mmCIF file of C-alpha atoms and ligand atoms in Angstrom:
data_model
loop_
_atom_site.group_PDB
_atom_site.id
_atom_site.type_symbol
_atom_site.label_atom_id
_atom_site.label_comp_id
_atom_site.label_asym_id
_atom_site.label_seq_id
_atom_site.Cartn_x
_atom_site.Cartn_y
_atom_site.Cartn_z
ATOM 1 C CA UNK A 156 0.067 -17.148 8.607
ATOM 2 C CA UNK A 157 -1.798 -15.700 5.564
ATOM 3 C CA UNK A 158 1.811 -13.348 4.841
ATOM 4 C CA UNK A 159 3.524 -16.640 5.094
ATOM 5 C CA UNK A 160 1.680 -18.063 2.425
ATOM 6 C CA UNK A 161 1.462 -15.026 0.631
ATOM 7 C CA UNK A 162 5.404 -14.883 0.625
ATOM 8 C CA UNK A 163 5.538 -18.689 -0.520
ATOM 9 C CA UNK A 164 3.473 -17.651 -3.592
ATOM 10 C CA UNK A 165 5.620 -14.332 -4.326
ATOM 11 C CA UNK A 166 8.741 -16.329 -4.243
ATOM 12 C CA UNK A 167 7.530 -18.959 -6.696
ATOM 13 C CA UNK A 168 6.466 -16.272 -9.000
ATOM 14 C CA UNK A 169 9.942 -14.913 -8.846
ATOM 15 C CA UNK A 170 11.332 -18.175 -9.647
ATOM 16 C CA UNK A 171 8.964 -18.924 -12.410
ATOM 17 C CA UNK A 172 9.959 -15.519 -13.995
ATOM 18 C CA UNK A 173 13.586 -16.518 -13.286
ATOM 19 C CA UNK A 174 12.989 -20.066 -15.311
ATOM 20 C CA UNK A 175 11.586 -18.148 -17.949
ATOM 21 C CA UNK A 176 13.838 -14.998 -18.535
ATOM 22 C CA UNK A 177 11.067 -12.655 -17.312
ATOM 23 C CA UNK A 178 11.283 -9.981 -15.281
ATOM 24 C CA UNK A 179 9.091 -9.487 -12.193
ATOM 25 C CA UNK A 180 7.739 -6.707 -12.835
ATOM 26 C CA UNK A 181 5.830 -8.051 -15.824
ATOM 27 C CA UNK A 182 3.628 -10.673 -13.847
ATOM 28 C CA UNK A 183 0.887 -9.363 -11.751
ATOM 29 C CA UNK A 184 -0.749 -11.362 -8.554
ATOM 30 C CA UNK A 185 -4.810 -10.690 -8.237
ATOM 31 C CA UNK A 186 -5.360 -12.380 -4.608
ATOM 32 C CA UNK A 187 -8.707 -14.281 -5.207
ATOM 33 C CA UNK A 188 -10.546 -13.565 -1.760
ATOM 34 C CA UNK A 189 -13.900 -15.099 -3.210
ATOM 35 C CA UNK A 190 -15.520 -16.756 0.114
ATOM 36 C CA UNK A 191 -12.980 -15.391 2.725
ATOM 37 C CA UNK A 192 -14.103 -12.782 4.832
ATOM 38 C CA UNK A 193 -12.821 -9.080 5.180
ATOM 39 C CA UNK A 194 -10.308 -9.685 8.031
ATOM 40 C CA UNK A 195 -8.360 -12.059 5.417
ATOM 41 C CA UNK A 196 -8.548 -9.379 2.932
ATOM 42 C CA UNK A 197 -6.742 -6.802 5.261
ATOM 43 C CA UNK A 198 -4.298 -8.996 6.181
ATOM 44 C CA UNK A 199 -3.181 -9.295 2.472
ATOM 45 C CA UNK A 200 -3.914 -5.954 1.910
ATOM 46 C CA UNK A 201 -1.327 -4.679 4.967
ATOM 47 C CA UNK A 202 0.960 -6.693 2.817
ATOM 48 C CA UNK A 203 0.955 -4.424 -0.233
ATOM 49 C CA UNK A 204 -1.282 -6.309 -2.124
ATOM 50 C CA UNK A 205 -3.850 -3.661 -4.152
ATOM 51 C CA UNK A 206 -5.528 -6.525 -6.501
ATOM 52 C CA UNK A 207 -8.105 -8.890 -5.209
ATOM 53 C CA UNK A 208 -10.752 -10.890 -7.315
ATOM 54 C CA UNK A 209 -13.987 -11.708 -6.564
ATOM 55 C CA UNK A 210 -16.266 -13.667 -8.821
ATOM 56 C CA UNK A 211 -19.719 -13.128 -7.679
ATOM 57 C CA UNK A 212 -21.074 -9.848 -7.928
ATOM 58 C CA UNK A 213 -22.959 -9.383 -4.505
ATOM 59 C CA UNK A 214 -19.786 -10.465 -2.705
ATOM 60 C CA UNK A 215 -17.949 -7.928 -4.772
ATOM 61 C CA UNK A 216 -20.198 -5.257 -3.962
ATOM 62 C CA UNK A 217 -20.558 -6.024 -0.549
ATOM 63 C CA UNK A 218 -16.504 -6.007 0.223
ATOM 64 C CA UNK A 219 -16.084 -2.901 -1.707
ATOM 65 C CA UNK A 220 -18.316 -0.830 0.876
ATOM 66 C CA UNK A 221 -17.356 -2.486 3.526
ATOM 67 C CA UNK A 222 -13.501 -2.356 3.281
ATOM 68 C CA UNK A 223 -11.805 1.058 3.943
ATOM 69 C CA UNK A 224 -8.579 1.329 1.742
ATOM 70 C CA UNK A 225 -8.825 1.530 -1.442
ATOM 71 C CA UNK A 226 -8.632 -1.459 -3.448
ATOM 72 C CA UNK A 227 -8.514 -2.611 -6.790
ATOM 73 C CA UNK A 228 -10.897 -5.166 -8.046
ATOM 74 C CA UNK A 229 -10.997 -7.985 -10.290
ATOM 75 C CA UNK A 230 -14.448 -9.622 -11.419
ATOM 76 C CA UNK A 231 -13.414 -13.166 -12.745
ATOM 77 C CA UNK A 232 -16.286 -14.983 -12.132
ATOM 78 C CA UNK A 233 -19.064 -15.549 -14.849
ATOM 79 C CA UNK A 234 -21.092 -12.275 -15.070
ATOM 80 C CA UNK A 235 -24.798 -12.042 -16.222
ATOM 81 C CA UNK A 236 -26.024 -8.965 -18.352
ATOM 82 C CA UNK A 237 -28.552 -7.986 -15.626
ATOM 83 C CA UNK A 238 -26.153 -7.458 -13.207
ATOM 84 C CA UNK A 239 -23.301 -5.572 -14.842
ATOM 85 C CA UNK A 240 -24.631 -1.891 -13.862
ATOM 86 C CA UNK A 241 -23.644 -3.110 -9.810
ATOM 87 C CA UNK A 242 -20.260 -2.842 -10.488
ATOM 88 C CA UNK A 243 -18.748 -1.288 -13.897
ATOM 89 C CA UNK A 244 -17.515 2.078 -12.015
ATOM 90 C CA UNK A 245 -16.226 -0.346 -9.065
ATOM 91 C CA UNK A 246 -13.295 -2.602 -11.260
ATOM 92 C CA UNK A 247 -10.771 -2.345 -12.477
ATOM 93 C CA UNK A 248 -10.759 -5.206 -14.897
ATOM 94 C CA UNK A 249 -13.868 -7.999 -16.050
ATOM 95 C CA UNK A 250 -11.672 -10.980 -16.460
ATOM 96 C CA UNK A 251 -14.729 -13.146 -17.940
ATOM 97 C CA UNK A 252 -16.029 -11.314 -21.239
ATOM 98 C CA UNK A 253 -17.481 -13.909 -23.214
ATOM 99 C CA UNK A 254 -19.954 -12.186 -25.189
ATOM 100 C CA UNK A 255 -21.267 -9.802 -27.643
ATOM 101 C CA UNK A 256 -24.162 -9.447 -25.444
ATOM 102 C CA UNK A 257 -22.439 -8.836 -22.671
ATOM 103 C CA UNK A 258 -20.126 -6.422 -23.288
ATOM 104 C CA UNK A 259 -22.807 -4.436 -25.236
ATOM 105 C CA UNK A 260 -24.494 -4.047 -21.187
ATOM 106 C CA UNK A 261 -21.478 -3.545 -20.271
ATOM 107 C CA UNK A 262 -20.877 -0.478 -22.639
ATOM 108 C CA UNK A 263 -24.119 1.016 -21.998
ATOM 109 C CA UNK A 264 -23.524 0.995 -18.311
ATOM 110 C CA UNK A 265 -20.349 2.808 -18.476
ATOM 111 C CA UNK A 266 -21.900 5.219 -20.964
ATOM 112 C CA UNK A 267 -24.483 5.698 -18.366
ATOM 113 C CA UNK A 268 -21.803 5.880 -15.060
ATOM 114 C CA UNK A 269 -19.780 8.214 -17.536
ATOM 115 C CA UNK A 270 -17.098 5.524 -17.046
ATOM 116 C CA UNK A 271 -14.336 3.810 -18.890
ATOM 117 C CA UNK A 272 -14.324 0.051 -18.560
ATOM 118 C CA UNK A 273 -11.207 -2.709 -19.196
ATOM 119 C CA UNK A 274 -12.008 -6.184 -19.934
ATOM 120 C CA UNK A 275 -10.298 -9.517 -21.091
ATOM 121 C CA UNK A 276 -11.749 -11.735 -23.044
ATOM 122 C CA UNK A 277 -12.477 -15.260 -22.154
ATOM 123 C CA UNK A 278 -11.498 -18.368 -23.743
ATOM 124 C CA UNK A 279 -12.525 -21.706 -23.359
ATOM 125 C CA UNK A 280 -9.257 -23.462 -24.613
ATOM 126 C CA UNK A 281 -9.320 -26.543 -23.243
ATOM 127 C CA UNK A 282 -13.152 -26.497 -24.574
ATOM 128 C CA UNK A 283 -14.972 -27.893 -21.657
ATOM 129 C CA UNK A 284 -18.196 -28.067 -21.407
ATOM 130 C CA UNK A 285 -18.702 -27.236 -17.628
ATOM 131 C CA UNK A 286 -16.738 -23.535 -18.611
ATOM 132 C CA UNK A 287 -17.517 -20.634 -19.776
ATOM 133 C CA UNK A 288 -15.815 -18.283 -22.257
ATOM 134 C CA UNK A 289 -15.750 -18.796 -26.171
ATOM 135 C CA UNK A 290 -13.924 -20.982 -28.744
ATOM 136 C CA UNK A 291 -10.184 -19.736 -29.957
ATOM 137 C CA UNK A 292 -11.835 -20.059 -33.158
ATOM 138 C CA UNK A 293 -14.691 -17.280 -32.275
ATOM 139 C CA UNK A 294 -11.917 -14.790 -30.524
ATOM 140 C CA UNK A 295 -11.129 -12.912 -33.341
ATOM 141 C CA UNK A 296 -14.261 -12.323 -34.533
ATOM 142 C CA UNK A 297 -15.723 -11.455 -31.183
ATOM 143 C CA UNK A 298 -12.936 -8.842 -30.637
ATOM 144 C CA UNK A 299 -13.944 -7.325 -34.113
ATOM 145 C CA UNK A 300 -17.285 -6.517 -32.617
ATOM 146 C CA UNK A 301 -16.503 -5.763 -29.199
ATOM 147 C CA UNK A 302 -14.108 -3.109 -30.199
ATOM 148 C CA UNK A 303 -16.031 -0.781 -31.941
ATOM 149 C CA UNK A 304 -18.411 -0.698 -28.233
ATOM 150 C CA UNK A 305 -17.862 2.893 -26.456
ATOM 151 C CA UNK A 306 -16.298 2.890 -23.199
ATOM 152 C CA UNK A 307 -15.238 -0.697 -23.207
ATOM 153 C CA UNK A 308 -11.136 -1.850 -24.356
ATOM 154 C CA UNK A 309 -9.998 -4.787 -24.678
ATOM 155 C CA UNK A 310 -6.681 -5.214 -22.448
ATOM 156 C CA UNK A 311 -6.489 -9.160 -23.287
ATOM 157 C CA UNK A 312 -7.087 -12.838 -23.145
ATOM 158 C CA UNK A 313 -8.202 -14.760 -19.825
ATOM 159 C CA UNK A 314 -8.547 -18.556 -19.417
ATOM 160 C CA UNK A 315 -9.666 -20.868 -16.838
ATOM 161 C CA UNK A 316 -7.515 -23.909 -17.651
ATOM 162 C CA UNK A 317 -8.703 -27.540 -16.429
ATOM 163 C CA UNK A 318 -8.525 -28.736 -12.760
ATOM 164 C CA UNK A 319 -5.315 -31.330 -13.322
ATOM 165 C CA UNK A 320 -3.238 -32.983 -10.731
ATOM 166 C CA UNK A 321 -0.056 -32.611 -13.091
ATOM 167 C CA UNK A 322 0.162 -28.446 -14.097
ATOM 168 C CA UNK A 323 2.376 -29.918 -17.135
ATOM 169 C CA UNK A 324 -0.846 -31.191 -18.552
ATOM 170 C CA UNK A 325 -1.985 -27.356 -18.761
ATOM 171 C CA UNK A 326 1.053 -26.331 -20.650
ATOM 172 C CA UNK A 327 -0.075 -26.365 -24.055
ATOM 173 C CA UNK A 328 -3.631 -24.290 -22.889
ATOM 174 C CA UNK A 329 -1.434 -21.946 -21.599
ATOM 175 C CA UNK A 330 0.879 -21.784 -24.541
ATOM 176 C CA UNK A 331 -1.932 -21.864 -26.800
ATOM 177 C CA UNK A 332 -4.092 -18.653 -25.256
ATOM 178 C CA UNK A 333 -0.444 -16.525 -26.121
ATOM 179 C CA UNK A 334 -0.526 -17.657 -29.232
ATOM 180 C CA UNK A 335 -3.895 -16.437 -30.021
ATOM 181 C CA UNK A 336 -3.065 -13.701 -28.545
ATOM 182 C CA UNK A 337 0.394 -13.032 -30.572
ATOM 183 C CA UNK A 338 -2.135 -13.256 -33.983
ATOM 184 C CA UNK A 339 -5.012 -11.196 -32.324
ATOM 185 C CA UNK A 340 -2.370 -8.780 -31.481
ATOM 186 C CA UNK A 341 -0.291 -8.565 -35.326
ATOM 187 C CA UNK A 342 -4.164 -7.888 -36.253
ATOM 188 C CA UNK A 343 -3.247 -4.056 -34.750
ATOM 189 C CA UNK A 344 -6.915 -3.592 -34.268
ATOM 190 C CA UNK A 345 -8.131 -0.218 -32.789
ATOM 191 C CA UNK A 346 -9.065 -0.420 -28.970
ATOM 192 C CA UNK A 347 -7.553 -3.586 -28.716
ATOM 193 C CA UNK A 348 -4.651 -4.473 -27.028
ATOM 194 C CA UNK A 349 -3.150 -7.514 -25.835
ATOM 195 C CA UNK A 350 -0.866 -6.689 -22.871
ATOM 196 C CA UNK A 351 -2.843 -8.965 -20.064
ATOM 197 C CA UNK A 352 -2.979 -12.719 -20.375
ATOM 198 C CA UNK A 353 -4.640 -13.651 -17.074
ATOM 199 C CA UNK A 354 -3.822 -17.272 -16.724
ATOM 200 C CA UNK A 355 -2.962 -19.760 -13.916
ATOM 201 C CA UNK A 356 -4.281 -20.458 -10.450
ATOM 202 C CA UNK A 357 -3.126 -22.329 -7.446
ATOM 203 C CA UNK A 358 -2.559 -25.378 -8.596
ATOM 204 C CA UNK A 359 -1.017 -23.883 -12.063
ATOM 205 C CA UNK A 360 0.668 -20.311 -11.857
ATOM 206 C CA UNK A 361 4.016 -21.233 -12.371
ATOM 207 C CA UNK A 362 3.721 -23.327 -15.823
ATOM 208 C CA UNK A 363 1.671 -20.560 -16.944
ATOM 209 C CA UNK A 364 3.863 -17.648 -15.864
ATOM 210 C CA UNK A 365 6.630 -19.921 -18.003
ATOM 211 C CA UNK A 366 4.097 -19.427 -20.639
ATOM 212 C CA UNK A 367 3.706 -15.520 -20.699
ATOM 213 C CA UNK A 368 1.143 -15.333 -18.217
ATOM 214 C CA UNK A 369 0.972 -11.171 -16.761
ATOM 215 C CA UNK A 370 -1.667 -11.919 -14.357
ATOM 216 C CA UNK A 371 -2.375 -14.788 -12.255
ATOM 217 C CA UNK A 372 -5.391 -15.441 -10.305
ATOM 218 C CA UNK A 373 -4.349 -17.092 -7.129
ATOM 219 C CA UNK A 374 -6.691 -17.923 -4.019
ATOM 220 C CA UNK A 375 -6.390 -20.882 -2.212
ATOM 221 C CA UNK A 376 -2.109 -20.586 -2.585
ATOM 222 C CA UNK A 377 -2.670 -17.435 -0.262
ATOM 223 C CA UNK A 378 -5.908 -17.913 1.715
ATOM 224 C CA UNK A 379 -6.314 -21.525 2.166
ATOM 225 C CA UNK A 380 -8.400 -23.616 1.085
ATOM 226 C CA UNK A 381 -12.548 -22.670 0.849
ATOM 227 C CA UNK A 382 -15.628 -23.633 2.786
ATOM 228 C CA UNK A 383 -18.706 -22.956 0.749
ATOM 229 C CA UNK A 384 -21.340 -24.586 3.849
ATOM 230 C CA UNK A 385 -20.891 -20.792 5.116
HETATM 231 C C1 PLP B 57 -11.585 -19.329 -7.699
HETATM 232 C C2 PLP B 57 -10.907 -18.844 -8.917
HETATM 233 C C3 PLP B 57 -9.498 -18.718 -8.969
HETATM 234 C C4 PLP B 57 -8.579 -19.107 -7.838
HETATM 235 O O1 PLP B 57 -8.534 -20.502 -7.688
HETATM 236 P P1 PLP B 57 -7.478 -21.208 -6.728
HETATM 237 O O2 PLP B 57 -7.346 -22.562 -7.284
HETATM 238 O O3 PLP B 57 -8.069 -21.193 -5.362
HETATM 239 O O4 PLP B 57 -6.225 -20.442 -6.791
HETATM 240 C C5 PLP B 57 -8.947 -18.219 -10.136
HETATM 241 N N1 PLP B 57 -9.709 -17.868 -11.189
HETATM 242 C C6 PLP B 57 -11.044 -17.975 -11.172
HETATM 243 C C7 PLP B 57 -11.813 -17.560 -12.369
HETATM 244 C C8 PLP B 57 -11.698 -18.476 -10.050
HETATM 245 O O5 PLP B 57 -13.022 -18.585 -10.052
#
């Protein structure tokens, strides 16, 4: 049941990329298995899928012991500087950078784990209050700093885009996060590239794949939908 759904959500991002001239090789699909439990995991896994996101970091930690292939792991959830040494040599990629602070821990750490470390940087584009993740206004600036840390690079923007009941409503966050990322990109500043925009859930991933999207962050499309009285 959980390959049938996971099919479903393949084949729209092939027609997205279709829609929008893309190839699709160039979009990447992190299954988010925050709240499910291992055996759903697997099941994905089995499928081919390698990239799962979690966002909380004991869950994270807890699923990467526990689970015996090797997988590669997303943390998109809001991180706290206290708890960034649990996982730095376990990801692959921090979706949810959002600080100087932050990635400052997050460079010590991996100078400490003797580690390299990717992250995106967050954006708050739609600007609400109830989200995380910085102002376009502050992303250049932020990168600027962030740059210059050891062991941390900057693969690109991420955005959590507004829970809407139309996804044409979230076109124009979508379409704005690749534009900052077009100018933060002719900026050509050292350690910093721009190759991921991680953009577009469930209810979204096709507008924003339209939009340039390269990674989208899909959970309840694949596992269903989540209890959180577990
Ligand atoms: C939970 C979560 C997702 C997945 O949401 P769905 O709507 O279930 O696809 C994507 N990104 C982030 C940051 C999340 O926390």
């Amino acid at each position: 049941m959980l390959k049938d759904n996971l099919q479903a959500v393949q084949d729209n991002i092939s027609k997205a990329c279709q829609k929008a001239g893309r190839d699709v090789s160039e979009v990447t699909l992190i299954a988010v298995s925050k709240t499910k439990p291992l055996s759903d995991l697997e099941e994905i896994l089995d499928c081919g899928v390698l990239e799962f996101g979690e966002n909380k970091v004991q869950e994270l930690c807890d699923k990467e012991e526990r689970i015996k292939s090797p997988v590669h792991w997303h943390m998109i959830g809001h991180l706290q500087t206290n708890k960034v040494k649990y996982i730095v040599d376990k990801v692959t990629l921090i979706h949810s950078v959002d600080s100087v602070k932050l990635a400052k821990q997050i460079s010590k750490e991996a100078e400490k784990k003797n580690v390299d470390v990717n992250i995106l940087i967050e954006v708050n584009v739609a600007q609400e209050e109830s989200k995380f993740g910085i102002t376009t206004e502050e992303t250049l600036a932020l990168i600027r700093e962030v740059a210059t840390l050891p062991r941390v690079h900057i693969k690109g923007l991420m955005t959590i885009a507004p829970f809407v009941s139309d996804p044409e409503d979230n076109r124009m966050v979508f379409r704005t996060l690749k534009q900052l990322s077009v100018h933060i990109d002719a900026e050509h500043i050292e350690n910093v590239s721009m190759e991921v925009l991680s953009m577009g859930m469930t209810n979204d991933y096709m507008v924003a794949i339209e939009e340039g999207a390269t990674m989208v962050r899909v959970g309840t499309g694949i596992f269903g939908a989540r209890n959180y009285n577990i």
